[in-house]
Amino acid sequence: MNDQKITTSVLPGFMELLPADQIRFDRMKAVIEETYRSFGFLPLDTPAIERSEVLLSKAGGETEKQIYRFTKGDNDLSLRFDLTVPLARYVSEHANDLNFPFRRYHIAKVYRGEKPQKGRFREFYQCDIDVVGRERLGLAYDAELLAVIYRTFSALQLPKFVIRISNRKLLVGLLESIGLSDKAEEAMRIIDKMDKVSLVETKESLKDIGLKDDKIKLLLDFVGIKGEPKTVLDSLAGLKIENRLFTEGLAELSEVILQVAAFDLPVSCYGIDLAIARGLDYYTGTVYETILLDYPKLGSICSGGRYDSLASNYGGQALPGVGISIGLSRLFYQLRELGLLTLAETVYAKALVIPFDMAAMPAALAISMRLREAGIAVETYLEEAKFKNKLSYANKSGVKYAVIIGEDEVKGNFFTVKDMESGEQEKLNAEDLVGKLGE
Amino acid sequence: MNDQKITTSVLPGFMELLPADQIRFDRMKAVIEETYRSFGFLPLDTPAIERSEVLLSKAGGETEKQIYRFTKGDNDLSLRFDLTVPLARYVSEHANDLNFPFRRYHIAKVYRGEKPQKGRFREFYQCDIDVVGRERLGLAYDAELLAVIYRTFSALQLPKFVIRISNRKLLVGLLESIGLSDKAEEAMRIIDKMDKVSLVETKESLKDIGLKDDKIKLLLDFVGIKGEPKTVLDSLAGLKIENRLFTEGLAELSEVILQVAAFDLPVSCYGIDLAIARGLDYYTGTVYETILLDYPKLGSICSGGRYDSLASNYGGQALPGVGISIGLSRLFYQLRELGLLTLAETVYAKALVIPFDMAAMPAALAISMRLREAGIAVETYLEEAKFKNKLSYANKSGVKYAVIIGEDEVKGNFFTVKDMESGEQEKLNAEDLVGKLGE
């Protein structure tokens, strides 16, 4: 140890919360986890460090630049930038011990050394689920994920949200059918950004990559098809596009829409949006995005899709999968900025137990332990301090009740319970106190 | 992406679990967290990456060698090797926004590039709690931590354990009083290891560092004082050692033992053990270790102590604190090796809902959603497969019940529930099914 002064601020681009916000954050995390579990997803917790070759084999240009990479001994190591590549490695490694279709959730931190900007973090939580099949995986799993997203955001009590679904084969097939396969990637990237720019700008961008006016019109007509899922599917069939991919995509999307009906979700919570391309991702079929209707600028708060094979470059059999991901750190940050944090708990303790002086300490400790035995979280104020400082601590901590124990209480074998908000006080015996706080 | 084959094994020294074990692990973590919360500790979640200067200012020689250190841009960064240094930085940074005494828990991964060996991991979970005071912190907090440890290991249903407590000032004061201050660190390190070697070896080691026979005898007589806490305290007073530190240590330990009585812990769960020195740690007063009585070779499964100041090298006021830490990854590994994992849950879903064929799928999905609405986690088998393969999936997954839905069930509006262990089947309507699985 030395005595020099050291910068104590958290690193730029890293999120660090005060306890009240941390409790709100943890509560959101717990609600997501509980929902994932309610569908029978299994937990995974892989190391945050992987061999660089494992991560880099899947990383694109930007991701590769953002990676935290280092050597330790002879090992070339990196911090994971997502939870999908570790899943691929895990499934390849443990395939013989897993039950397929393998359903896992993984809620953990990932690392990307992006330029710090508002609401973007270099360390952030992803909350992922994936279902991975061996050789094949039915489309009912794609439908189930809609139900998972719906239940998750309902449980989080988020404002009006809508899950948008499409199938990437439709757009790719369409582009193929009009002779634009070589422009597919660029075109999809432009379409992905459509809802962030004006229609004129989108047209300009499509022109810039060499698309003729008639093809631009065709493309924009296609992504502009709106309505109830059934209507959209009919319109798509009506286009009579003769292309293998397009036909497959339409059949798959129809099947997913058919299957999802059985989950009995409110029809307003999901819809087909043909403009979803997820151009930078590795999806090959179904694609999802989730939007807060009144806050479209937040972009998608839960995205995902289906991929042909999770781990093609680890050799072995095809592992088709479908998954979704919630970027929780960013979502939390955005909701907080908007004043939309709905899960309002900011303290775990139901009460602060305050001995008036040290003579009352044994009684304070005894009732605290009894409350805990009854499953009620309480904190005991243990420091010697003026009573007014103890009350001010209770105020600042945000507990709903203070349980005060002084000479009278010890003698009379009762407790004074103060409602910290209303200031009201009542005297209760131990049993009634347990009853009141356990409500 | 490329197609080369890549090593898929997890890095040596890193723990990676299969789902059933992961659920057991997560359950232990949740029990610890719940207990910490029940005492009103607040959660913290600091970044895993810190500035190297922050970490290295507190790291000793060994730790410094084990650190994962790297640069990103202009930043010299490292992965945290414990949760105490990040706490110190956090408290220094946010002191004005915290409520003192500040009580936090932190359950998270830390990183040490140790030589891989059985049961030692390079990435592992620590479950820490600390109470940090401003300028002062009463000894009642030291007593409370005994109660926290007791309730944590009771809740984990661990086999017979005992919390050993001492005060470092006693040993340091004793060594000072017999003119051995300069040997204190070495002597304490030898005493720390006493329970792992023979008495003869301990004597030899003490001789090796230059201690005379009479002083060795005095030292071993001291650490050999056993009995009920009251008896030990009386014996210590009887030694009549005139040394300021020793006197302080005795007063503090007496106070902690007095305070702990009010928590009403079983007397068998804690005791004074004067041989606890925690020689390599930074503790200055109370020290704790926790031992499984029938498995002493595991060493301490929960250690901690009191320190004069958390963050002396960040400047500012003194922040005395007291804390404990459970090395959960190691503990889990050891318990599993010994067959002592007591929390036996290995699957979250209470049942696997199996549609006999695709025609039964809507009914299967509907009842699955209804069960989830009732707070019951269930998985639905969604893949088209032979019925026998579906049952074998249920078997492998470890669910207690399979809920089977075929043509008869759909027509008759009932469900066949199969107990996967006994093989017994019964037919239930939806309401009774919710009742049975919700038990």
mmCIF file with all atom_site columns, C-alpha atoms in Angstrom, chain B residues 235-363:
data_model
loop_
_atom_site.group_PDB
_atom_site.id
_atom_site.type_symbol
_atom_site.label_atom_id
_atom_site.label_alt_id
_atom_site.label_comp_id
_atom_site.label_asym_id
_atom_site.label_entity_id
_atom_site.label_seq_id
_atom_site.pdbx_PDB_ins_code
_atom_site.Cartn_x
_atom_site.Cartn_y
_atom_site.Cartn_z
_atom_site.occupancy
_atom_site.B_iso_or_equiv
_atom_site.pdbx_formal_charge
_atom_site.auth_seq_id
_atom_site.auth_comp_id
_atom_site.auth_asym_id
_atom_site.auth_atom_id
_atom_site.pdbx_PDB_model_num
ATOM 1   C CA . SER B 1 235 ? -8.076  -16.895 31.092  1.00 0.00 ? 235 SER B CA 1
ATOM 2   C CA . LEU B 1 236 ? -6.891  -14.039 28.898  1.00 0.00 ? 236 LEU B CA 1
ATOM 3   C CA . ALA B 1 237 ? -7.484  -11.532 31.659  1.00 0.00 ? 237 ALA B CA 1
ATOM 4   C CA . GLY B 1 238 ? -5.639  -13.877 33.998  1.00 0.00 ? 238 GLY B CA 1
ATOM 5   C CA . LEU B 1 239 ? -2.509  -13.652 31.832  1.00 0.00 ? 239 LEU B CA 1
ATOM 6   C CA . LYS B 1 240 ? -2.117  -10.078 33.108  1.00 0.00 ? 240 LYS B CA 1
ATOM 7   C CA . ILE B 1 241 ? -0.280  -8.980  29.993  1.00 0.00 ? 241 ILE B CA 1
ATOM 8   C CA . GLU B 1 242 ? 0.505   -5.302  30.199  1.00 0.00 ? 242 GLU B CA 1
ATOM 9   C CA . ASN B 1 243 ? 0.295   -4.141  26.664  1.00 0.00 ? 243 ASN B CA 1
ATOM 10  C CA . ARG B 1 244 ? -1.992  -1.515  25.186  1.00 0.00 ? 244 ARG B CA 1
ATOM 11  C CA . LEU B 1 245 ? -2.911  -3.524  22.101  1.00 0.00 ? 245 LEU B CA 1
ATOM 12  C CA . PHE B 1 246 ? -3.559  -6.685  24.071  1.00 0.00 ? 246 PHE B CA 1
ATOM 13  C CA . THR B 1 247 ? -5.780  -4.822  26.528  1.00 0.00 ? 247 THR B CA 1
ATOM 14  C CA . GLU B 1 248 ? -7.726  -3.217  23.697  1.00 0.00 ? 248 GLU B CA 1
ATOM 15  C CA . GLY B 1 249 ? -8.113  -6.545  21.943  1.00 0.00 ? 249 GLY B CA 1
ATOM 16  C CA . LEU B 1 250 ? -9.404  -8.181  25.099  1.00 0.00 ? 250 LEU B CA 1
ATOM 17  C CA . ALA B 1 251 ? -11.885 -5.387  25.717  1.00 0.00 ? 251 ALA B CA 1
ATOM 18  C CA . GLU B 1 252 ? -13.124 -5.511  22.132  1.00 0.00 ? 252 GLU B CA 1
ATOM 19  C CA . LEU B 1 253 ? -13.479 -9.285  22.051  1.00 0.00 ? 253 LEU B CA 1
ATOM 20  C CA . SER B 1 254 ? -15.319 -9.198  25.397  1.00 0.00 ? 254 SER B CA 1
ATOM 21  C CA . GLU B 1 255 ? -17.686 -6.584  24.032  1.00 0.00 ? 255 GLU B CA 1
ATOM 22  C CA . VAL B 1 256 ? -18.390 -8.572  20.853  1.00 0.00 ? 256 VAL B CA 1
ATOM 23  C CA . ILE B 1 257 ? -19.050 -11.735 22.889  1.00 0.00 ? 257 ILE B CA 1
ATOM 24  C CA . LEU B 1 258 ? -21.359 -9.750  25.160  1.00 0.00 ? 258 LEU B CA 1
ATOM 25  C CA . GLN B 1 259 ? -23.284 -8.281  22.232  1.00 0.00 ? 259 GLN B CA 1
ATOM 26  C CA . VAL B 1 260 ? -23.634 -11.532 20.354  1.00 0.00 ? 260 VAL B CA 1
ATOM 27  C CA . ALA B 1 261 ? -25.597 -13.067 23.220  1.00 0.00 ? 261 ALA B CA 1
ATOM 28  C CA . ALA B 1 262 ? -28.614 -10.946 22.317  1.00 0.00 ? 262 ALA B CA 1
ATOM 29  C CA . PHE B 1 263 ? -28.800 -12.563 18.874  1.00 0.00 ? 263 PHE B CA 1
ATOM 30  C CA . ASP B 1 264 ? -29.645 -15.792 20.647  1.00 0.00 ? 264 ASP B CA 1
ATOM 31  C CA . LEU B 1 265 ? -27.478 -18.031 18.464  1.00 0.00 ? 265 LEU B CA 1
ATOM 32  C CA . PRO B 1 266 ? -26.919 -21.643 19.519  1.00 0.00 ? 266 PRO B CA 1
ATOM 33  C CA . VAL B 1 267 ? -23.784 -21.542 21.691  1.00 0.00 ? 267 VAL B CA 1
ATOM 34  C CA . SER B 1 268 ? -22.336 -24.489 19.784  1.00 0.00 ? 268 SER B CA 1
ATOM 35  C CA . CYS B 1 269 ? -22.148 -22.455 16.555  1.00 0.00 ? 269 CYS B CA 1
ATOM 36  C CA . TYR B 1 270 ? -19.428 -20.055 17.631  1.00 0.00 ? 270 TYR B CA 1
ATOM 37  C CA . GLY B 1 271 ? -16.376 -19.880 19.842  1.00 0.00 ? 271 GLY B CA 1
ATOM 38  C CA . ILE B 1 272 ? -13.159 -18.027 20.484  1.00 0.00 ? 272 ILE B CA 1
ATOM 39  C CA . ASP B 1 273 ? -10.121 -19.424 18.703  1.00 0.00 ? 273 ASP B CA 1
ATOM 40  C CA . LEU B 1 274 ? -6.962  -17.477 19.488  1.00 0.00 ? 274 LEU B CA 1
ATOM 41  C CA . ALA B 1 275 ? -5.034  -19.185 16.706  1.00 0.00 ? 275 ALA B CA 1
ATOM 42  C CA . ILE B 1 276 ? -6.875  -17.205 14.043  1.00 0.00 ? 276 ILE B CA 1
ATOM 43  C CA . ALA B 1 277 ? -4.466  -14.593 12.798  1.00 0.00 ? 277 ALA B CA 1
ATOM 44  C CA . ARG B 1 278 ? -5.484  -14.029 9.125   1.00 0.00 ? 278 ARG B CA 1
ATOM 45  C CA . GLY B 1 279 ? -1.837  -13.117 8.743   1.00 0.00 ? 279 GLY B CA 1
ATOM 46  C CA . LEU B 1 280 ? -2.039  -12.173 5.080   1.00 0.00 ? 280 LEU B CA 1
ATOM 47  C CA . ASP B 1 281 ? -5.064  -9.947  5.447   1.00 0.00 ? 281 ASP B CA 1
ATOM 48  C CA . TYR B 1 282 ? -5.415  -6.332  6.386   1.00 0.00 ? 282 TYR B CA 1
ATOM 49  C CA . TYR B 1 283 ? -7.535  -6.877  9.491   1.00 0.00 ? 283 TYR B CA 1
ATOM 50  C CA . THR B 1 284 ? -6.788  -4.880  12.595  1.00 0.00 ? 284 THR B CA 1
ATOM 51  C CA . GLY B 1 285 ? -9.333  -6.108  15.161  1.00 0.00 ? 285 GLY B CA 1
ATOM 52  C CA . THR B 1 286 ? -11.977 -8.809  15.139  1.00 0.00 ? 286 THR B CA 1
ATOM 53  C CA . VAL B 1 287 ? -11.221 -11.750 12.851  1.00 0.00 ? 287 VAL B CA 1
ATOM 54  C CA . TYR B 1 288 ? -13.515 -14.601 11.828  1.00 0.00 ? 288 TYR B CA 1
ATOM 55  C CA . GLU B 1 289 ? -13.185 -18.021 10.280  1.00 0.00 ? 289 GLU B CA 1
ATOM 56  C CA . THR B 1 290 ? -15.828 -20.671 9.737   1.00 0.00 ? 290 THR B CA 1
ATOM 57  C CA . ILE B 1 291 ? -15.141 -24.373 9.766   1.00 0.00 ? 291 ILE B CA 1
ATOM 58  C CA . LEU B 1 292 ? -17.214 -27.422 8.908   1.00 0.00 ? 292 LEU B CA 1
ATOM 59  C CA . LEU B 1 293 ? -16.590 -29.492 12.046  1.00 0.00 ? 293 LEU B CA 1
ATOM 60  C CA . ASP B 1 294 ? -16.526 -32.825 10.262  1.00 0.00 ? 294 ASP B CA 1
ATOM 61  C CA . TYR B 1 295 ? -14.475 -31.536 7.339   1.00 0.00 ? 295 TYR B CA 1
ATOM 62  C CA . PRO B 1 296 ? -11.699 -29.443 8.874   1.00 0.00 ? 296 PRO B CA 1
ATOM 63  C CA . LYS B 1 297 ? -9.493  -29.989 5.834   1.00 0.00 ? 297 LYS B CA 1
ATOM 64  C CA . LEU B 1 298 ? -11.676 -27.669 3.777   1.00 0.00 ? 298 LEU B CA 1
ATOM 65  C CA . GLY B 1 299 ? -10.266 -24.817 5.794   1.00 0.00 ? 299 GLY B CA 1
ATOM 66  C CA . SER B 1 300 ? -12.287 -21.707 6.445   1.00 0.00 ? 300 SER B CA 1
ATOM 67  C CA . ILE B 1 301 ? -15.398 -21.408 4.290   1.00 0.00 ? 301 ILE B CA 1
ATOM 68  C CA . CYS B 1 302 ? -16.218 -17.894 5.453   1.00 0.00 ? 302 CYS B CA 1
ATOM 69  C CA . SER B 1 303 ? -13.630 -15.445 6.750   1.00 0.00 ? 303 SER B CA 1
ATOM 70  C CA . GLY B 1 304 ? -13.449 -11.814 7.546   1.00 0.00 ? 304 GLY B CA 1
ATOM 71  C CA . GLY B 1 305 ? -12.690 -9.212  10.086  1.00 0.00 ? 305 GLY B CA 1
ATOM 72  C CA . ARG B 1 306 ? -12.482 -5.594  11.062  1.00 0.00 ? 306 ARG B CA 1
ATOM 73  C CA . TYR B 1 307 ? -10.201 -3.027  9.497   1.00 0.00 ? 307 TYR B CA 1
ATOM 74  C CA . ASP B 1 308 ? -9.268  0.482   10.672  1.00 0.00 ? 308 ASP B CA 1
ATOM 75  C CA . SER B 1 309 ? -9.876  2.138   7.377   1.00 0.00 ? 309 SER B CA 1
ATOM 76  C CA . LEU B 1 310 ? -11.268 0.918   4.111   1.00 0.00 ? 310 LEU B CA 1
ATOM 77  C CA . ALA B 1 311 ? -9.803  3.529   1.857   1.00 0.00 ? 311 ALA B CA 1
ATOM 78  C CA . SER B 1 312 ? -6.925  5.286   3.532   1.00 0.00 ? 312 SER B CA 1
ATOM 79  C CA . ASN B 1 313 ? -5.081  5.777   0.277   1.00 0.00 ? 313 ASN B CA 1
ATOM 80  C CA . TYR B 1 314 ? -7.950  7.584   -1.405  1.00 0.00 ? 314 TYR B CA 1
ATOM 81  C CA . GLY B 1 315 ? -7.576  10.371  1.094   1.00 0.00 ? 315 GLY B CA 1
ATOM 82  C CA . GLY B 1 316 ? -10.354 11.803  3.202   1.00 0.00 ? 316 GLY B CA 1
ATOM 83  C CA . GLN B 1 317 ? -11.676 10.594  6.501   1.00 0.00 ? 317 GLN B CA 1
ATOM 84  C CA . ALA B 1 318 ? -11.143 7.226   8.170   1.00 0.00 ? 318 ALA B CA 1
ATOM 85  C CA . LEU B 1 319 ? -13.677 4.605   7.152   1.00 0.00 ? 319 LEU B CA 1
ATOM 86  C CA . PRO B 1 320 ? -13.512 1.775   9.677   1.00 0.00 ? 320 PRO B CA 1
ATOM 87  C CA . GLY B 1 321 ? -15.304 -1.348  8.606   1.00 0.00 ? 321 GLY B CA 1
ATOM 88  C CA . VAL B 1 322 ? -16.020 -4.970  9.276   1.00 0.00 ? 322 VAL B CA 1
ATOM 89  C CA . GLY B 1 323 ? -16.817 -7.610  6.697   1.00 0.00 ? 323 GLY B CA 1
ATOM 90  C CA . ILE B 1 324 ? -16.972 -11.253 5.739   1.00 0.00 ? 324 ILE B CA 1
ATOM 91  C CA . SER B 1 325 ? -16.577 -13.160 2.512   1.00 0.00 ? 325 SER B CA 1
ATOM 92  C CA . ILE B 1 326 ? -17.698 -16.561 1.263   1.00 0.00 ? 326 ILE B CA 1
ATOM 93  C CA . GLY B 1 327 ? -15.758 -18.023 -1.664  1.00 0.00 ? 327 GLY B CA 1
ATOM 94  C CA . LEU B 1 328 ? -18.790 -19.625 -3.236  1.00 0.00 ? 328 LEU B CA 1
ATOM 95  C CA . SER B 1 329 ? -17.254 -21.309 -6.284  1.00 0.00 ? 329 SER B CA 1
ATOM 96  C CA . ARG B 1 330 ? -14.721 -23.145 -4.151  1.00 0.00 ? 330 ARG B CA 1
ATOM 97  C CA . LEU B 1 331 ? -17.296 -23.996 -1.497  1.00 0.00 ? 331 LEU B CA 1
ATOM 98  C CA . PHE B 1 332 ? -19.696 -25.371 -4.093  1.00 0.00 ? 332 PHE B CA 1
ATOM 99  C CA . TYR B 1 333 ? -16.942 -27.448 -5.663  1.00 0.00 ? 333 TYR B CA 1
ATOM 100 C CA . GLN B 1 334 ? -15.877 -28.868 -2.296  1.00 0.00 ? 334 GLN B CA 1
ATOM 101 C CA . LEU B 1 335 ? -19.408 -29.678 -1.169  1.00 0.00 ? 335 LEU B CA 1
ATOM 102 C CA . ARG B 1 336 ? -20.120 -31.402 -4.470  1.00 0.00 ? 336 ARG B CA 1
ATOM 103 C CA . GLU B 1 337 ? -16.936 -33.470 -4.187  1.00 0.00 ? 337 GLU B CA 1
ATOM 104 C CA . LEU B 1 338 ? -18.018 -34.552 -0.713  1.00 0.00 ? 338 LEU B CA 1
ATOM 105 C CA . GLY B 1 339 ? -21.592 -35.278 -1.788  1.00 0.00 ? 339 GLY B CA 1
ATOM 106 C CA . LEU B 1 340 ? -22.816 -32.579 0.590   1.00 0.00 ? 340 LEU B CA 1
ATOM 107 C CA . LEU B 1 341 ? -24.929 -30.479 -1.764  1.00 0.00 ? 341 LEU B CA 1
ATOM 108 C CA . THR B 1 342 ? -28.092 -30.254 0.282   1.00 0.00 ? 342 THR B CA 1
ATOM 109 C CA . LEU B 1 343 ? -30.277 -27.963 -1.814  1.00 0.00 ? 343 LEU B CA 1
ATOM 110 C CA . ALA B 1 344 ? -31.376 -30.628 -4.236  1.00 0.00 ? 344 ALA B CA 1
ATOM 111 C CA . GLU B 1 345 ? -33.452 -28.766 -6.820  1.00 0.00 ? 345 GLU B CA 1
ATOM 112 C CA . THR B 1 346 ? -32.022 -29.393 -10.296 1.00 0.00 ? 346 THR B CA 1
ATOM 113 C CA . VAL B 1 347 ? -34.785 -28.112 -12.561 1.00 0.00 ? 347 VAL B CA 1
ATOM 114 C CA . TYR B 1 348 ? -37.030 -25.055 -12.365 1.00 0.00 ? 348 TYR B CA 1
ATOM 115 C CA . ALA B 1 349 ? -39.978 -26.438 -14.332 1.00 0.00 ? 349 ALA B CA 1
ATOM 116 C CA . LYS B 1 350 ? -42.473 -28.317 -12.175 1.00 0.00 ? 350 LYS B CA 1
ATOM 117 C CA . ALA B 1 351 ? -43.718 -30.246 -15.191 1.00 0.00 ? 351 ALA B CA 1
ATOM 118 C CA . LEU B 1 352 ? -43.079 -30.887 -18.850 1.00 0.00 ? 352 LEU B CA 1
ATOM 119 C CA . VAL B 1 353 ? -46.298 -30.412 -20.815 1.00 0.00 ? 353 VAL B CA 1
ATOM 120 C CA . ILE B 1 354 ? -46.302 -32.906 -23.694 1.00 0.00 ? 354 ILE B CA 1
ATOM 121 C CA . PRO B 1 355 ? -48.725 -32.739 -26.621 1.00 0.00 ? 355 PRO B CA 1
ATOM 122 C CA . PHE B 1 356 ? -49.088 -36.294 -27.950 1.00 0.00 ? 356 PHE B CA 1
ATOM 123 C CA . ASP B 1 357 ? -49.080 -34.923 -31.484 1.00 0.00 ? 357 ASP B CA 1
ATOM 124 C CA . MET B 1 358 ? -49.296 -31.559 -33.232 1.00 0.00 ? 358 MET B CA 1
ATOM 125 C CA . ALA B 1 359 ? -53.105 -31.629 -33.051 1.00 0.00 ? 359 ALA B CA 1
ATOM 126 C CA . ALA B 1 360 ? -52.848 -31.438 -29.271 1.00 0.00 ? 360 ALA B CA 1
ATOM 127 C CA . MET B 1 361 ? -50.429 -28.512 -29.388 1.00 0.00 ? 361 MET B CA 1
ATOM 128 C CA . PRO B 1 362 ? -52.969 -25.687 -28.896 1.00 0.00 ? 362 PRO B CA 1
ATOM 129 C CA . ALA B 1 363 ? -54.349 -27.382 -25.775 1.00 0.00 ? 363 ALA B CA 1
#
